[in-house]
CSV table of C-alpha atoms in Angstrom, one decimal:
chain,number,residue,atom,x,y,z
A,16,MET,CA,28.5,-73.1,39.9
A,17,ASP,CA,29.7,-73.3,43.5
A,18,SER,CA,32.8,-71.4,42.8
A,19,THR,CA,34.7,-70.2,45.9
A,20,GLU,CA,36.0,-67.2,44.1
A,21,ARG,CA,33.8,-64.4,42.8
A,22,PRO,CA,33.9,-64.1,39.0
A,23,ARG,CA,35.5,-61.0,37.6
A,24,GLY,CA,33.0,-60.3,34.8
A,25,PRO,CA,29.2,-60.1,34.8
A,26,HIS,CA,28.1,-62.2,37.7
A,27,LEU,CA,25.3,-63.1,40.0
A,28,GLU,CA,25.6,-64.1,43.6
A,29,TRP,CA,23.2,-66.8,44.9
A,30,THR,CA,22.3,-68.7,48.0
A,31,VAL,CA,19.6,-70.9,49.4
A,32,LEU,CA,17.9,-69.4,52.4
A,33,PRO,CA,16.0,-71.7,54.8
A,34,SER,CA,12.6,-70.2,55.6
A,35,GLU,CA,9.2,-71.0,57.2
A,36,ILE,CA,7.9,-71.9,53.8
A,37,GLY,CA,10.8,-74.0,52.7
A,38,PRO,CA,14.1,-73.3,51.0
A,39,LEU,CA,14.3,-70.2,48.9
A,40,LEU,CA,16.8,-69.6,46.1
A,41,LEU,CA,18.0,-66.0,46.2
A,42,ALA,CA,20.1,-64.4,43.4
A,43,ALA,CA,21.4,-60.9,43.0
A,44,THR,CA,23.4,-59.0,40.5
A,45,PRO,CA,25.3,-55.7,41.2
A,46,GLU,CA,22.0,-54.0,40.0
A,47,GLY,CA,19.9,-55.7,42.7
A,48,LEU,CA,17.9,-58.7,43.7
A,49,VAL,CA,17.0,-60.5,40.5
A,50,LYS,CA,15.4,-63.8,41.6
A,51,VAL,CA,13.5,-65.4,44.5
A,52,GLU,CA,12.4,-68.9,43.8
A,53,PHE,CA,10.5,-71.4,46.0
A,54,HIS,CA,11.2,-75.1,46.5
A,55,ALA,CA,15.0,-74.7,46.2
A,56,ALA,CA,15.7,-78.3,47.2
A,57,PRO,CA,19.3,-79.5,46.4
A,58,ASP,CA,18.1,-81.6,43.4
A,59,ARG,CA,16.6,-78.4,41.8
A,60,VAL,CA,19.2,-75.7,42.5
A,61,ASP,CA,21.6,-76.5,39.7
A,62,ARG,CA,18.7,-76.3,37.1
A,63,MET,CA,17.5,-73.0,38.7
A,64,ILE,CA,21.0,-71.5,38.6
A,65,GLY,CA,21.7,-72.8,35.1
A,66,ALA,CA,18.6,-71.1,33.8
A,67,LEU,CA,19.6,-67.8,35.4
A,68,VAL,CA,23.2,-68.0,34.1
A,69,SER,CA,21.8,-68.7,30.6
A,70,ARG,CA,19.2,-66.0,30.7
A,71,LEU,CA,21.5,-63.3,32.2
A,72,GLY,CA,24.7,-64.2,30.5
A,73,ALA,CA,26.5,-64.0,33.9
A,74,ASP,CA,28.7,-66.3,35.9
A,75,ALA,CA,27.2,-67.6,39.2
A,76,TRP,CA,28.9,-67.4,42.5
A,77,ARG,CA,27.8,-68.8,45.8
A,78,PRO,CA,29.6,-67.3,48.8
A,79,ASP,CA,30.0,-69.1,52.1
A,80,PRO,CA,27.0,-68.5,54.4
A,81,GLY,CA,27.4,-65.2,56.2
A,82,ARG,CA,29.9,-63.9,53.6
A,83,GLU,CA,27.3,-62.7,51.1
A,84,GLU,CA,27.8,-59.3,49.7
A,85,LEU,CA,25.0,-58.6,47.2
A,86,LEU,CA,22.6,-60.8,49.2
A,87,ALA,CA,23.3,-59.7,52.7
A,88,GLU,CA,20.5,-57.1,52.8
A,89,PRO,CA,17.9,-59.2,51.0
A,90,ILE,CA,18.6,-62.1,53.5
A,91,ARG,CA,18.3,-59.7,56.5
A,92,GLN,CA,15.0,-58.3,55.2
A,93,LEU,CA,13.5,-61.7,54.4
A,94,LYS,CA,14.4,-62.9,57.9
A,95,ALA,CA,12.8,-59.8,59.4
A,96,TYR,CA,9.7,-60.3,57.2
A,97,PHE,CA,9.2,-63.9,58.4
A,98,ALA,CA,9.8,-62.7,62.0
A,99,GLY,CA,6.9,-60.3,61.5
A,100,THR,CA,9.1,-57.2,62.0
A,101,LEU,CA,9.3,-56.0,58.3
A,102,ARG,CA,6.3,-54.8,56.4
A,103,ARG,CA,7.9,-53.3,53.3
A,104,PHE,CA,11.0,-54.5,51.5
A,105,ASP,CA,13.4,-51.7,50.6
A,106,LEU,CA,15.8,-53.3,48.2
A,107,PRO,CA,17.3,-52.5,44.8
A,108,LEU,CA,15.7,-54.8,42.3
A,109,ASP,CA,17.1,-56.0,39.0
A,110,TRP,CA,14.0,-56.2,36.7
A,111,ARG,CA,15.7,-57.9,33.7
A,112,LEU,CA,13.6,-61.1,34.1
A,113,SER,CA,10.4,-59.2,33.6
A,114,SER,CA,9.2,-56.9,30.9
A,115,GLY,CA,6.2,-55.3,29.2
A,116,PHE,CA,2.7,-55.8,30.8
A,117,ASN,CA,4.1,-58.2,33.3
A,118,ARG,CA,6.5,-55.7,34.7
A,119,ARG,CA,4.0,-52.9,34.7
A,120,VAL,CA,1.5,-55.1,36.7
A,121,LEU,CA,4.2,-56.2,39.2
A,122,LEU,CA,5.3,-52.6,39.7
A,123,GLU,CA,1.7,-51.5,40.3
A,124,LEU,CA,1.3,-54.4,42.7
A,125,ASP,CA,4.4,-53.4,44.6
A,126,ARG,CA,3.3,-49.7,44.7
A,127,THR,CA,-0.3,-50.1,45.7
A,128,VAL,CA,-0.9,-53.3,47.7
A,129,PRO,CA,0.7,-53.0,51.1
A,130,TYR,CA,1.4,-55.6,53.7
A,131,GLY,CA,-1.7,-57.0,55.2
A,132,SER,CA,-4.0,-56.3,52.3
A,133,VAL,CA,-5.1,-58.1,49.1
A,134,VAL,CA,-6.3,-57.1,45.7
A,135,GLY,CA,-8.4,-59.0,43.1
A,136,TYR,CA,-6.8,-59.9,39.7
A,137,GLY,CA,-9.4,-57.7,37.9
A,138,GLU,CA,-8.8,-54.7,40.2
A,139,LEU,CA,-5.1,-55.0,39.7
A,140,ALA,CA,-5.6,-55.1,35.9
A,141,ALA,CA,-7.6,-51.9,36.1
A,142,ARG,CA,-5.0,-50.2,38.3
A,143,ALA,CA,-2.3,-51.2,35.7
A,144,GLY,CA,-4.4,-49.6,33.0
A,145,GLN,CA,-5.9,-52.8,31.4
A,146,PRO,CA,-9.4,-53.2,32.7
A,147,GLY,CA,-10.7,-56.7,31.8
A,148,ALA,CA,-7.2,-58.2,31.8
A,149,ALA,CA,-7.6,-60.3,34.9
A,150,GLN,CA,-6.3,-63.5,33.2
A,151,ALA,CA,-3.2,-61.6,32.0
A,152,VAL,CA,-2.6,-60.4,35.6
A,153,GLY,CA,-2.7,-64.0,36.7
A,154,ASN,CA,-0.1,-64.8,34.1
A,155,ALA,CA,2.0,-61.9,35.3
A,156,MET,CA,1.8,-63.2,38.9
A,157,GLY,CA,2.9,-66.6,37.6
A,158,SER,CA,6.0,-65.1,35.9
A,159,ASN,CA,7.0,-62.9,38.9
A,160,PRO,CA,10.8,-63.4,39.3
A,161,LEU,CA,10.7,-61.7,42.8
A,162,PRO,CA,7.8,-63.3,44.8
A,163,LEU,CA,7.6,-62.4,48.5
A,164,VAL,CA,9.5,-59.1,47.8
A,165,VAL,CA,7.0,-58.2,45.1
A,166,ALA,CA,4.1,-59.8,46.9
A,167,CYS,CA,2.1,-61.7,44.4
A,168,HIS,CA,0.6,-63.7,47.2
A,169,ARG,CA,-1.6,-60.6,47.9
A,170,VAL,CA,-3.5,-61.1,44.6
A,171,VAL,CA,-6.6,-63.1,45.0
A,172,GLU,CA,-9.7,-64.0,43.0
A,173,ASN,CA,-12.3,-61.3,42.6
A,174,ASP,CA,-15.0,-63.6,44.1
A,175,GLY,CA,-13.0,-64.0,47.3
A,176,GLY,CA,-11.2,-67.3,46.4
A,177,ILE,CA,-7.5,-67.5,47.3
A,178,GLY,CA,-6.4,-68.1,43.7
A,179,GLY,CA,-3.2,-69.9,42.6
A,180,PHE,CA,0.3,-69.3,43.6
A,181,GLY,CA,3.7,-70.4,42.2
A,182,GLY,CA,4.8,-71.5,45.7
A,183,GLY,CA,1.7,-73.5,46.2
A,184,VAL,CA,-1.7,-72.6,47.7
A,185,GLU,CA,-0.6,-73.7,51.2
A,186,THR,CA,2.4,-71.3,51.0
A,187,LYS,CA,0.0,-68.5,49.9
A,188,ARG,CA,-2.2,-69.2,52.9
A,189,THR,CA,0.8,-69.2,55.2
A,190,LEU,CA,2.0,-65.8,53.9
A,191,LEU,CA,-1.5,-64.3,54.1
A,192,ALA,CA,-1.8,-65.6,57.7
A,193,LEU,CA,1.6,-64.1,58.5
A,194,GLU,CA,0.3,-60.7,57.2
A,195,GLY,CA,-2.9,-61.1,59.2
A,196,VAL,CA,-5.2,-61.4,56.2
A,197,LEU,CA,-6.2,-65.0,57.1
A,198,PRO,CA,-6.3,-66.6,60.5
A,199,GLN,CA,-3.3,-68.6,61.6
A,200,PRO,CA,-3.7,-72.3,61.0
A,201,LEU,CA,-4.7,-74.3,64.1
A,202,PHE,CA,-2.0,-76.9,63.6
């Protein structure tokens, strides 16, 4: 999976990006960014890539750091986001890992919930045309293949609670603090 030569057929390019919230697995196809995954520790990366290869039917290629082609712009934009200078990602996205209601909810989230704001699960369900489907929205957030870029950390409980998050609740707090929704931690 760590081939030094880019595959000739269907492929995905991947890397692990260190970040303020831990290592992130990034993967892209020629169509766009296809996967962002939290907790990309060395002991988990092979499983993560294996699952992607199996699901997409593509060969995986990890270029040397700084020599990324498909991931150069996602890396640049993620670094700018964590530096506080990027408020909206502008990247081509490959949506093959999401479909149906989940994709509709994620697209609505991306379209209507900007940087520095939050929305309740129930409100997002209504915006996506399914009032009363708050639990299904929670499931859609949990299946989001593109967290951070499609900002599921901005979806909170209707009663004001922070709600769950695939990257962990502390990661969600950190991201909401970065965006000014919550105060920065004291330590």
